[in-house]
Short mmCIF file of C-alpha atoms and ligand atoms in Angstrom, two decimals:
data_model
loop_
_atom_site.label_atom_id
_atom_site.label_comp_id
_atom_site.label_asym_id
_atom_site.label_seq_id
_atom_site.Cartn_x
_atom_site.Cartn_y
_atom_site.Cartn_z
CA UNK A 1 23.08 5.75 -38.26
CA UNK A 2 22.28 5.18 -34.60
CA UNK A 3 21.01 1.81 -33.50
CA UNK A 4 18.64 1.08 -30.74
CA UNK A 5 18.20 -2.36 -29.02
CA UNK A 6 15.41 -3.79 -27.13
CA UNK A 7 16.21 -6.63 -24.78
CA UNK A 8 14.05 -9.49 -26.17
CA UNK A 9 13.89 -12.32 -23.62
CA UNK A 10 10.50 -11.84 -22.22
CA UNK A 11 7.83 -9.11 -21.76
CA UNK A 12 6.36 -6.58 -24.06
CA UNK A 13 9.17 -6.51 -26.52
CA UNK A 14 7.17 -5.82 -29.67
CA UNK A 15 5.10 -3.02 -28.11
CA UNK A 16 8.34 -1.24 -27.37
CA UNK A 17 9.77 -1.90 -30.77
CA UNK A 18 6.59 -0.48 -32.38
CA UNK A 19 6.37 2.59 -30.08
CA UNK A 20 10.03 3.39 -30.60
CA UNK A 21 9.66 3.19 -34.38
CA UNK A 22 6.72 5.52 -34.10
CA UNK A 23 8.75 7.99 -32.03
CA UNK A 24 11.62 7.80 -34.47
CA UNK A 25 9.16 8.69 -37.31
CA UNK A 26 7.69 11.61 -35.33
CA UNK A 27 11.12 13.03 -34.73
CA UNK A 28 12.11 12.60 -38.42
CA UNK A 29 15.09 10.52 -37.44
CA UNK A 30 16.59 7.62 -39.21
CA UNK A 31 17.52 4.81 -36.78
CA UNK A 32 17.50 1.02 -36.64
CA UNK A 33 15.82 -0.96 -33.89
CA UNK A 34 17.22 -4.38 -33.14
CA UNK A 35 16.06 -7.28 -30.93
CA UNK A 36 18.79 -8.11 -28.47
CA UNK A 37 19.24 -11.66 -27.26
CA UNK A 38 22.94 -12.06 -26.66
CA UNK A 39 25.95 -10.05 -25.36
CA UNK A 40 27.26 -9.92 -28.84
CA UNK A 41 24.11 -8.32 -30.11
CA UNK A 42 24.96 -5.39 -27.79
CA UNK A 43 28.07 -4.53 -29.70
CA UNK A 44 25.91 -3.21 -32.46
CA UNK A 45 23.77 -0.84 -30.56
CA UNK A 46 23.97 2.72 -29.19
CA UNK A 47 21.01 2.59 -26.75
CA UNK A 48 19.13 -0.09 -24.93
CA UNK A 49 15.55 -0.64 -23.81
CA UNK A 50 14.82 -3.20 -21.04
CA UNK A 51 11.07 -3.87 -21.23
CA UNK A 52 8.51 -4.63 -18.68
CA UNK A 53 7.48 -8.25 -17.99
CA UNK A 54 8.56 -10.37 -15.21
CA UNK A 55 11.77 -9.07 -13.57
CA UNK A 56 12.80 -12.49 -12.23
CA UNK A 57 12.51 -14.10 -15.52
CA UNK A 58 14.29 -11.39 -17.43
CA UNK A 59 16.96 -11.23 -14.77
CA UNK A 60 17.54 -15.02 -15.03
CA UNK A 61 17.98 -14.76 -18.78
CA UNK A 62 20.33 -11.90 -18.46
CA UNK A 63 22.65 -14.07 -16.26
CA UNK A 64 22.21 -17.26 -18.21
CA UNK A 65 23.40 -15.41 -21.29
CA UNK A 66 26.16 -13.70 -19.26
CA UNK A 67 24.94 -10.22 -20.05
CA UNK A 68 25.09 -8.65 -16.64
CA UNK A 69 28.51 -7.18 -17.23
CA UNK A 70 27.76 -6.24 -20.75
CA UNK A 71 24.77 -4.11 -19.67
CA UNK A 72 26.81 -2.60 -16.72
CA UNK A 73 29.68 -1.59 -19.10
CA UNK A 74 27.09 -0.18 -21.47
CA UNK A 75 25.87 2.04 -18.61
CA UNK A 76 29.42 3.02 -17.51
CA UNK A 77 30.21 4.04 -21.07
CA UNK A 78 27.41 6.58 -20.85
CA UNK A 79 25.15 4.95 -23.44
CA UNK A 80 21.46 5.54 -22.78
CA UNK A 81 19.28 2.87 -21.27
CA UNK A 82 15.49 2.94 -20.75
CA UNK A 83 14.08 0.39 -18.27
CA UNK A 84 10.34 0.20 -17.89
CA UNK A 85 8.57 -1.67 -14.95
CA UNK A 86 10.35 -4.98 -14.71
CA UNK A 87 13.27 -3.19 -16.55
CA UNK A 88 13.30 -0.50 -13.88
CA UNK A 89 13.41 -3.16 -11.09
CA UNK A 90 16.49 -4.72 -12.82
CA UNK A 91 18.33 -1.42 -13.12
CA UNK A 92 18.10 -0.54 -9.34
CA UNK A 93 20.90 -0.94 -6.83
CA UNK A 94 18.58 -2.00 -4.02
CA UNK A 95 15.22 -3.73 -3.93
CA UNK A 96 13.22 -6.79 -3.00
CA UNK A 97 14.24 -8.75 -6.09
CA UNK A 98 17.17 -10.97 -7.04
CA UNK A 99 19.35 -10.49 -10.09
CA UNK A 100 19.42 -6.71 -9.83
CA UNK A 101 21.92 -5.19 -12.12
CA UNK A 102 22.73 -2.47 -9.56
CA UNK A 103 23.19 0.40 -12.03
CA UNK A 104 20.90 3.16 -10.74
CA UNK A 105 21.19 4.77 -7.31
CA UNK A 106 17.68 3.92 -6.29
CA UNK A 107 15.78 1.50 -4.04
CA UNK A 108 12.58 0.03 -5.50
CA UNK A 109 9.71 -2.05 -4.20
CA UNK A 110 8.17 -4.60 -6.45
CA UNK A 111 4.44 -5.06 -6.88
CA UNK A 112 4.05 -1.95 -4.73
CA UNK A 113 0.34 -1.70 -5.53
CA UNK A 114 -0.61 -5.30 -4.96
CA UNK A 115 -1.65 -7.95 -7.54
CA UNK A 116 -2.43 -7.80 -11.26
CA UNK A 117 -5.96 -6.68 -10.62
CA UNK A 118 -4.70 -3.65 -8.70
CA UNK A 119 -3.19 -2.26 -11.97
CA UNK A 120 -4.45 1.18 -12.80
CA UNK A 121 -4.09 4.19 -15.03
CA UNK A 122 -3.54 7.73 -13.84
CA UNK A 123 -2.24 11.11 -14.81
CA UNK A 124 1.23 12.13 -13.56
CA UNK A 125 3.50 15.15 -13.96
CA UNK A 126 6.87 14.50 -15.47
CA UNK A 127 9.75 16.89 -15.31
CA UNK A 128 10.67 18.23 -18.84
CA UNK A 129 7.70 16.30 -20.37
CA UNK A 130 4.63 17.41 -18.53
CA UNK A 131 1.31 15.90 -17.80
CA UNK A 132 1.22 12.21 -18.90
CA UNK A 133 -1.40 9.46 -18.73
CA UNK A 134 0.50 6.52 -17.31
CA UNK A 135 -0.45 2.79 -17.29
CA UNK A 136 0.68 0.89 -14.17
CA UNK A 137 0.63 -2.99 -14.28
CA UNK A 138 1.59 -4.72 -11.16
CA UNK A 139 3.98 -1.89 -10.88
CA UNK A 140 7.00 -1.17 -8.61
CA UNK A 141 7.73 2.20 -7.01
CA UNK A 142 10.96 3.98 -6.32
CA UNK A 143 11.28 4.27 -2.62
CA UNK A 144 14.29 6.57 -2.55
CA UNK A 145 17.05 7.83 -4.81
CA UNK A 146 20.56 9.07 -4.00
CA UNK A 147 23.71 10.43 -5.53
CA UNK A 148 23.20 11.45 -9.11
CA UNK A 149 19.80 9.76 -9.52
CA UNK A 150 16.88 12.10 -9.69
CA UNK A 151 13.19 11.54 -9.47
CA UNK A 152 11.42 12.87 -12.56
CA UNK A 153 7.82 11.93 -11.48
CA UNK A 154 6.06 10.68 -8.41
CA UNK A 155 2.62 9.55 -7.45
CA UNK A 156 0.52 11.60 -5.06
CA UNK A 157 3.50 13.92 -4.86
CA UNK A 158 5.15 11.66 -2.29
CA UNK A 159 8.81 11.21 -2.48
CA UNK A 160 8.73 7.55 -1.47
CA UNK A 161 6.43 6.86 -4.44
CA UNK A 162 8.78 7.71 -7.28
CA UNK A 163 7.52 6.41 -10.56
CA UNK A 164 10.18 7.80 -12.96
CA UNK A 165 13.92 8.50 -12.43
CA UNK A 166 16.96 9.54 -14.35
CA UNK A 167 20.57 8.96 -13.66
CA UNK A 168 22.70 10.59 -16.35
CA UNK A 169 21.77 8.71 -19.50
CA UNK A 170 19.60 6.07 -17.83
CA UNK A 171 15.93 6.34 -17.34
CA UNK A 172 13.67 4.07 -15.39
CA UNK A 173 9.81 4.15 -15.40
CA UNK A 174 7.46 2.22 -13.17
CA UNK A 175 4.71 2.37 -15.82
CA UNK A 176 4.37 1.37 -19.52
CA UNK A 177 4.86 4.15 -22.04
CA UNK A 178 4.74 1.49 -24.80
CA UNK A 179 1.06 0.76 -24.15
CA UNK A 180 -0.29 4.26 -24.90
CA UNK A 181 -0.40 6.28 -28.05
CA UNK A 182 1.71 9.01 -26.46
CA UNK A 183 5.25 8.63 -27.59
CA UNK A 184 6.69 11.66 -25.61
CA UNK A 185 8.81 9.46 -23.30
CA UNK A 186 10.27 7.56 -26.14
CA UNK A 187 10.96 10.87 -27.94
CA UNK A 188 12.70 12.24 -24.76
CA UNK A 189 14.80 9.05 -24.72
CA UNK A 190 15.66 9.23 -28.44
CA UNK A 191 16.67 12.85 -27.99
CA UNK A 192 19.18 11.67 -25.41
CA UNK A 193 20.47 9.04 -27.77
CA UNK A 194 21.21 11.60 -30.55
CA UNK A 195 22.07 14.27 -27.99
CA UNK A 196 24.95 12.16 -26.68
CA UNK A 197 26.61 12.65 -30.01
CA UNK A 198 25.48 16.31 -30.12
CA UNK A 199 26.99 16.84 -26.62
CA UNK A 200 30.38 15.74 -27.77
CA UNK A 201 30.51 18.19 -30.46
CA UNK A 202 28.18 20.88 -29.34
CA UNK A 203 30.67 23.63 -28.75
CA UNK A 204 32.07 23.18 -32.32
CA UNK A 205 28.65 22.70 -33.87
CA UNK A 206 27.23 25.94 -32.51
CA UNK A 207 30.06 27.76 -33.94
CA UNK A 208 32.22 28.70 -30.94
CA UNK A 209 35.79 29.69 -31.79
CA UNK A 210 38.76 28.65 -29.70
CA UNK A 211 39.49 31.18 -26.89
CA UNK A 212 36.91 33.66 -28.09
CA UNK A 213 34.73 34.96 -25.17
CA UNK A 214 30.99 34.72 -25.58
CA UNK A 215 28.45 36.56 -23.46
CA UNK A 216 26.03 34.21 -21.80
CA UNK A 217 23.88 34.00 -18.61
CA UNK A 218 25.04 31.51 -16.11
CA UNK A 219 22.33 30.07 -13.86
CA UNK A 220 23.05 28.54 -10.42
CA UNK A 221 21.16 27.45 -7.42
CA UNK A 222 20.90 29.86 -4.48
CA UNK A 223 18.94 28.82 -1.40
CA UNK A 224 17.00 26.36 -3.56
CA UNK A 225 16.09 29.29 -5.94
CA UNK A 226 17.45 29.96 -9.43
CA UNK A 227 20.08 32.64 -9.66
CA UNK A 228 21.16 34.30 -13.00
CA UNK A 229 24.19 36.26 -13.86
CA UNK A 230 25.80 37.48 -17.19
CA UNK A 231 29.32 36.13 -17.65
CA UNK A 232 31.75 35.64 -20.51
CA UNK A 233 32.70 32.05 -21.34
CA UNK A 234 35.15 30.41 -23.68
CA UNK A 235 36.47 27.00 -24.65
CA UNK A 236 40.06 25.99 -25.22
CA UNK A 237 39.57 22.48 -26.46
CA UNK A 238 35.89 22.30 -27.45
CA UNK A 239 35.33 19.75 -24.65
CA UNK A 240 34.99 22.06 -21.59
CA UNK A 241 33.63 25.61 -20.95
CA UNK A 242 35.80 27.96 -18.98
CA UNK A 243 34.93 31.29 -17.16
CA UNK A 244 36.39 33.61 -14.70
CA UNK A 245 34.10 34.60 -11.82
CA UNK A 246 34.59 37.43 -9.28
CA UNK A 247 35.70 36.33 -5.89
CA UNK A 248 32.82 37.91 -3.85
CA UNK A 249 29.96 37.10 -6.28
CA UNK A 250 26.91 35.08 -5.37
CA UNK A 251 27.48 33.00 -8.49
CA UNK A 252 30.89 31.95 -7.24
CA UNK A 253 29.45 30.97 -3.91
CA UNK A 254 26.75 28.97 -5.54
CA UNK A 255 29.16 27.17 -7.77
CA UNK A 256 31.59 26.24 -4.95
CA UNK A 257 28.57 24.81 -2.92
CA UNK A 258 26.76 23.04 -5.65
CA UNK A 259 29.53 22.23 -8.01
CA UNK A 260 27.03 22.49 -10.89
CA UNK A 261 25.68 25.30 -13.09
CA UNK A 262 24.26 25.96 -16.50
CA UNK A 263 25.36 28.25 -19.33
CA UNK A 264 22.33 29.78 -21.20
CA UNK A 265 22.64 31.28 -24.66
CA UNK A 266 20.15 34.03 -25.21
CA UNK A 267 19.54 36.21 -28.29
CA UNK A 268 17.54 38.84 -26.33
CA UNK A 269 19.67 41.49 -24.75
CA UNK A 270 16.74 42.30 -22.52
CA UNK A 271 17.39 39.04 -20.59
CA UNK A 272 20.90 40.36 -19.86
CA UNK A 273 19.34 43.40 -18.38
CA UNK A 274 16.98 41.45 -16.34
CA UNK A 275 19.83 39.23 -15.15
CA UNK A 276 21.53 42.35 -13.73
CA UNK A 277 18.66 44.49 -12.54
CA UNK A 278 15.37 42.60 -12.58
CA UNK A 279 16.24 39.05 -11.72
CA UNK A 280 12.74 38.13 -10.58
CA UNK A 281 11.39 38.70 -14.12
CA UNK A 282 13.41 35.94 -15.57
CA UNK A 283 11.54 32.84 -16.43
CA UNK A 284 13.10 29.50 -15.76
CA UNK A 285 12.47 25.86 -16.54
CA UNK A 286 13.75 22.58 -15.07
CA UNK A 287 17.10 21.43 -16.05
CA UNK A 288 17.71 17.86 -17.19
CA UNK A 289 20.40 16.69 -14.76
CA UNK A 290 21.37 19.35 -12.44
CA UNK A 291 19.47 21.01 -9.65
CA UNK A 292 19.84 24.61 -10.80
CA UNK A 293 17.13 25.79 -13.34
CA UNK A 294 17.85 26.95 -16.79
CA UNK A 295 16.45 30.02 -18.57
CA UNK A 296 13.25 29.36 -20.38
CA UNK A 297 13.64 31.80 -23.28
CA UNK A 298 17.35 30.87 -23.97
CA UNK A 299 18.14 29.50 -27.40
CA UNK A 300 20.10 26.76 -25.67
CA UNK A 301 21.23 25.78 -22.34
CA UNK A 302 24.22 23.61 -21.37
CA UNK A 303 24.46 21.99 -17.95
CA UNK A 304 27.85 21.60 -16.55
CA UNK A 305 29.74 20.16 -13.60
CA UNK A 306 32.84 21.71 -12.14
CA UNK A 307 35.94 19.91 -13.44
CA UNK A 308 38.44 22.35 -12.07
CA UNK A 309 38.53 25.48 -10.11
CA UNK A 310 41.58 27.50 -9.75
CA UNK A 311 42.23 30.89 -7.92
CA UNK A 312 43.63 33.56 -10.29
CA UNK A 313 47.19 34.29 -9.33
CA UNK A 314 46.72 37.99 -9.39
CA UNK A 315 43.39 39.69 -9.43
CA UNK A 316 40.00 39.14 -8.22
CA UNK A 317 38.48 35.88 -9.21
CA UNK A 318 38.56 32.13 -9.92
CA UNK A 319 38.86 30.36 -13.12
CA UNK A 320 36.20 27.62 -13.48
CA UNK A 321 36.27 24.82 -15.93
CA UNK A 322 33.05 22.85 -16.51
CA UNK A 323 32.35 19.57 -18.20
CA UNK A 324 29.17 19.23 -20.13
CA UNK A 325 26.56 17.00 -18.71
CA UNK A 326 23.71 17.88 -20.93
CA UNK A 327 22.55 20.01 -23.75
CA UNK A 328 19.19 21.48 -24.72
CA UNK A 329 18.78 23.36 -27.92
CA UNK A 330 15.54 25.24 -28.33
CA UNK A 331 16.09 27.65 -31.15
CA UNK A 332 18.74 28.93 -33.56
CA UNK A 333 21.75 30.00 -31.49
CA UNK A 334 23.15 33.41 -31.81
CA UNK A 335 26.49 33.61 -30.17
CA UNK A 336 27.29 36.97 -28.74
CA UNK A 337 31.03 37.99 -28.97
CA UNK A 338 31.56 41.80 -28.59
CA UNK A 339 34.49 42.12 -31.00
CA UNK A 340 32.47 42.83 -34.02
CA UNK A 341 30.48 45.65 -32.42
CA UNK A 342 33.69 47.07 -30.86
CA UNK A 343 35.49 47.06 -34.14
CA UNK A 344 32.63 48.81 -35.86
CA UNK A 345 32.34 51.30 -32.95
CA UNK A 346 36.07 51.98 -33.21
CA UNK A 347 35.84 52.82 -36.97
CA UNK A 348 32.97 55.09 -36.24
CA UNK A 349 35.02 56.88 -33.67
CA UNK A 350 37.89 57.14 -36.09
CA UNK A 351 35.70 59.01 -38.58
CA UNK A 352 35.15 61.62 -35.86
CA UNK A 353 38.88 62.47 -35.48
CA UNK A 354 38.85 64.82 -38.58
CA UNK A 355 35.78 66.60 -37.56
CA UNK A 356 36.41 66.96 -33.89
CA UNK A 357 40.16 67.38 -33.59
CA UNK A 358 39.92 68.56 -30.00
CA UNK A 359 38.73 65.16 -28.99
CA UNK A 360 41.71 63.31 -30.56
CA UNK A 361 43.32 62.33 -27.27
CA UNK A 362 40.09 60.99 -25.90
CA UNK A 363 39.37 59.01 -29.07
CA UNK A 364 42.77 57.56 -29.13
CA UNK A 365 42.24 56.25 -25.50
CA UNK A 366 38.94 54.72 -26.48
CA UNK A 367 40.48 52.96 -29.50
CA UNK A 368 43.34 51.66 -27.47
CA UNK A 369 40.94 50.23 -24.91
CA UNK A 370 38.79 48.70 -27.66
CA UNK A 371 41.89 47.13 -29.20
CA UNK A 372 42.93 45.67 -25.86
CA UNK A 373 39.36 44.13 -25.35
CA UNK A 374 39.17 42.73 -28.81
CA UNK A 375 42.59 41.03 -28.51
CA UNK A 376 41.30 39.44 -25.37
CA UNK A 377 37.79 38.36 -26.52
CA UNK A 378 38.56 37.43 -30.17
CA UNK A 379 42.20 36.63 -30.47
CA UNK A 380 43.61 36.06 -34.05
CA UNK A 381 40.40 37.45 -35.44
CA UNK A 382 39.65 39.63 -38.41
CA UNK A 383 38.66 42.31 -35.90
CA UNK A 384 41.93 42.24 -34.27
CA UNK A 385 43.36 42.72 -37.65
CA UNK A 386 41.15 45.72 -38.45
CA UNK A 387 42.14 47.39 -35.05
CA UNK A 388 45.85 46.92 -35.97
CA UNK A 389 45.35 48.47 -39.33
CA UNK A 390 43.33 51.25 -37.74
CA UNK A 391 46.09 52.07 -35.30
CA UNK A 392 48.57 52.16 -38.10
CA UNK A 393 46.40 54.61 -40.06
CA UNK A 394 45.92 56.83 -37.03
CA UNK A 395 49.63 56.94 -36.37
CA UNK A 396 49.90 58.39 -39.89
CA UNK A 397 47.84 61.28 -38.64
CA UNK A 398 50.40 62.29 -35.99
N1 LIG B 401 5.60 -7.13 -11.34
C1 LIG B 401 6.63 -7.37 -12.17
C2 LIG B 401 7.89 -7.71 -11.58
O1 LIG B 401 8.05 -7.70 -10.43
C3 LIG B 401 6.76 -6.13 -13.06
C4 LIG B 401 5.43 -5.89 -13.87
C5 LIG B 401 5.70 -5.23 -15.15
O2 LIG B 401 6.81 -5.18 -15.72
N2 LIG B 401 4.59 -4.79 -15.65
O3 LIG B 401 8.68 -8.09 -12.38
#
């Protein structure tokens, strides 16, 4: 069972514990929520919340209890952290406060709206979450972000007034989600906590088989716009996804430039058609960590960063290997591998041989080609086996 910790030195610790428990219940998860007061306490948790309060005070306690390194290690290990208000200040690399933990690539300004009485509530628009009523109490703002840190929401649509940011598995908010009834932010965070486990095993969990090729739609970023193309992908180790892309394709150019892309699993062949001939009809939504969008109606989308890119020794393309950054599952995933259809198609062709003997040469060519494709896209499969037997049976006809 996953365990969540709330740093419990000062601030609105219990409001957080209460809100997280509510979100856990809403999502139907079973998870423990612990109060964290020492470095040792952190050994027992999978995710950490740093609450709002007084950043100087919380920061002092963190150093008195020698927890600075412990929290930084936690972040480096990729374990999720949620920092709200004072918690956000502490996570920043730059800002007008002492005791910064220096984890997130962002610069913050404390008390950006003035004193306590300048506290306010307002609606904001959060990427991946939507419209949200946010409570700001003597709140900081994010002045800028860099590197892998992304703004998820800003005030007045101004870049220098960021109020929520994400850097991989770490989220920072200038406001207080624990003070409203709306638990969508806690739920988003909890999904990351369970998703981390999911991410590790995702390719196995969705039923991919080693070295089989699956038809997906790859989305990339082209001149700041989304770009979609159908591509076959495979995994050799269940950790990374590989694909081979044509040398002169737009997708290859986009991947070389951006180093990031998404693999979208769709169960609607119409979307494959659109990705080839009617690209502007495809509907997109924001991705979680990369800049390129993902396909809205896909059953799942996996965001990846290029791990390796190798030019094919002979032929016309590049092998690209992507490591998984994030996973979104929306619906039951239907993997598309063509071997089953090809094997069935081949059997149907075989039935025609007796009735259309003049076509036998042609049919043999088609079956040979199908056999070649099946060996490539579903090695060691039952379909390969059927094709072998089919070849044997046809030879008897000679
Ligand atoms: N103003 C506080 C600080 O600088 C943060 C306020 C809050 O967490 N609500 O630490």
